[in-house]
PDB file of C-alpha atoms in Angstrom:
ATOM      1  CA  MET K  23       0.052   0.036  -0.036  1.00 46.00           C
ATOM      2  CA  SER K  24       2.761   2.577   0.580  1.00 50.00           C
ATOM      3  CA  VAL K  25       4.284   1.660  -2.323  1.00 52.00           C
ATOM      4  CA  GLN K  26       1.030   2.787  -4.242  1.00 63.00           C
ATOM      5  CA  ILE K  27       0.538   5.808  -2.260  1.00 63.00           C
ATOM      6  CA  GLY K  28       3.996   6.952  -2.992  1.00 67.00           C
ATOM      7  CA  GLN K  29       3.944   6.227  -6.382  1.00 65.00           C
ATOM      8  CA  LEU K  30       0.458   8.645  -6.122  1.00 61.00           C
ATOM      9  CA  ASP K  31       2.506  11.513  -4.641  1.00 67.00           C
ATOM     10  CA  LYS K  32       4.858  11.549  -7.317  1.00 69.00           C
ATOM     11  CA  GLU K  33       2.230  11.311  -9.461  1.00 66.00           C
ATOM     12  CA  LEU K  34       1.195  14.712  -7.936  1.00 67.00           C
ATOM     13  CA  THR K  35       3.726  16.742  -7.460  1.00 71.00           C
ATOM     14  CA  VAL K  36       4.819  16.278 -11.312  1.00 68.00           C
ATOM     15  CA  LEU K  37       1.339  16.420 -11.970  1.00 67.00           C
ATOM     16  CA  ASN K  38       1.304  20.033 -10.294  1.00 70.00           C
ATOM     17  CA  SER K  39       5.069  20.904 -12.089  1.00 72.00           C
ATOM     18  CA  PHE K  40       3.811  20.485 -14.895  1.00 69.00           C
ATOM     19  CA  ILE K  41       0.122  22.410 -14.798  1.00 67.00           C
ATOM     20  CA  LEU K  42       2.319  25.052 -13.209  1.00 70.00           C
ATOM     21  CA  GLN K  43       4.526  25.282 -15.728  1.00 69.00           C
ATOM     22  CA  VAL K  44       2.106  25.390 -18.448  1.00 65.00           C
ATOM     23  CA  MET K  45      -0.582  27.857 -16.383  1.00 63.00           C
ATOM     24  CA  SER K  46       2.846  30.227 -16.242  1.00 69.00           C
ATOM     25  CA  GLY K  47       3.633  30.530 -20.122  1.00 65.00           C
ATOM     26  CA  ASN K  48       6.639  29.112 -20.242  1.00 64.00           C
ATOM     27  CA  GLU K  49       8.069  28.548 -23.838  1.00 64.00           C
ATOM     28  CA  ASP K  50      10.865  27.476 -23.054  1.00 63.00           C
ATOM     29  CA  PHE K  51       9.616  24.173 -20.932  1.00 61.00           C
ATOM     30  CA  LEU K  52       6.445  23.999 -23.649  1.00 58.00           C
ATOM     31  CA  ARG K  53       9.249  23.522 -26.563  1.00 59.00           C
ATOM     32  CA  LEU K  54      11.879  21.457 -24.950  1.00 56.00           C
ATOM     33  CA  ALA K  55       8.817  18.844 -23.635  1.00 53.00           C
ATOM     34  CA  TYR K  56       6.920  19.048 -27.376  1.00 53.00           C
ATOM     35  CA  THR K  57      10.147  18.936 -30.029  1.00 50.00           C
ATOM     36  CA  ASN K  58      11.479  15.732 -27.200  1.00 52.00           C
ATOM     37  CA  PRO K  59       9.291  13.736 -27.535  1.00 54.00           C
ATOM     38  CA  GLU K  60      10.882   9.609 -28.353  1.00 63.00           C
ATOM     39  CA  GLU K  61      13.337  11.134 -25.280  1.00 62.00           C
ATOM     40  CA  ASN K  62      10.757  11.017 -22.838  1.00 59.00           C
ATOM     41  CA  PRO K  63       7.371   9.860 -23.903  1.00 57.00           C
ATOM     42  CA  GLY K  64       5.513   9.838 -20.869  1.00 57.00           C
ATOM     43  CA  ASP K  65       6.913  13.712 -19.627  1.00 61.00           C
ATOM     44  CA  TYR K  66       5.897  14.587 -23.748  1.00 58.00           C
ATOM     45  CA  ARG K  67       2.100  12.949 -22.875  1.00 59.00           C
ATOM     46  CA  ARG K  68       1.083  14.127 -20.328  1.00 61.00           C
ATOM     47  CA  VAL K  69       2.231  17.321 -20.864  1.00 61.00           C
ATOM     48  CA  ASN K  70       0.365  17.708 -23.734  1.00 63.00           C
ATOM     49  CA  ALA K  71      -3.417  16.658 -21.627  1.00 64.00           C
ATOM     50  CA  TYR K  72      -1.719  19.876 -18.938  1.00 60.00           C
ATOM     51  CA  VAL K  73      -2.244  21.609 -21.889  1.00 62.00           C
ATOM     52  CA  SER K  74      -5.372  20.830 -22.476  1.00 64.00           C
ATOM     53  CA  LEU K  75      -6.450  21.225 -19.859  1.00 62.00           C
ATOM     54  CA  GLY K  76      -4.643  24.774 -18.845  1.00 59.00           C
ATOM     55  CA  ASN K  77      -6.230  25.354 -22.343  1.00 60.00           C
ATOM     56  CA  CYS K  78      -9.797  24.881 -21.027  1.00 57.00           C
ATOM     57  CA  PHE K  79      -9.854  26.433 -17.722  1.00 53.00           C
ATOM     58  CA  SER K  80      -8.492  29.580 -16.695  1.00 53.00           C
ATOM     59  CA  GLU K  81      -9.471  30.190 -13.074  1.00 58.00           C
ATOM     60  CA  GLN K  82     -12.418  32.565 -13.421  1.00 57.00           C
ATOM     61  CA  LEU K  83     -14.037  28.810 -15.362  1.00 59.00           C
ATOM     62  CA  LEU K  84     -12.493  26.872 -12.225  1.00 60.00           C
ATOM     63  CA  GLN K  85     -14.308  29.507  -9.827  1.00 65.00           C
ATOM     64  CA  ARG K  86     -16.947  29.512 -11.815  1.00 68.00           C
ATOM     65  CA  SER K  87     -17.509  25.146 -11.706  1.00 63.00           C
ATOM     66  CA  PHE K  88     -16.929  25.147  -8.460  1.00 66.00           C
ATOM     67  CA  GLU K  89     -19.972  28.134  -7.206  1.00 69.00           C
ATOM     68  CA  GLU K  90     -21.882  25.312  -9.449  1.00 68.00           C
ATOM     69  CA  GLY K  91     -20.658  22.183  -9.140  1.00 68.00           C
ATOM     70  CA  PHE K  92     -21.551  23.997  -5.188  1.00 61.00           C
ATOM     71  CA  LEU K  93     -25.000  25.710  -6.375  1.00 59.00           C
ATOM     72  CA  ARG K  94     -26.232  21.613  -7.693  1.00 62.00           C
ATOM     73  CA  GLU K  95     -25.338  20.634  -4.278  1.00 62.00           C
ATOM     74  CA  LYS K  96     -27.069  22.544  -2.188  1.00 60.00           C
ATOM     75  CA  THR K  97     -30.213  22.905  -4.949  1.00 62.00           C
ATOM     76  CA  GLY K  98     -29.965  18.786  -5.801  1.00 56.00           C
TER      77      GLY K  98
END
């Protein structure tokens, strides 16, 4: 169990790092990630997913989705 939790913790740390890089618009990071997929195929796939996430969710959209989810729970 601790191995799985450790792996999850590692993945969450990596995810957080990628999201911060993508959301901050770090062009060097994105260029490196996109031009070297054969060197780090797992990272390349992650970056693609996180770039999509970053493009879909701005701070406003996230806030609105939380508010809508909260209202949906309250109103049933």
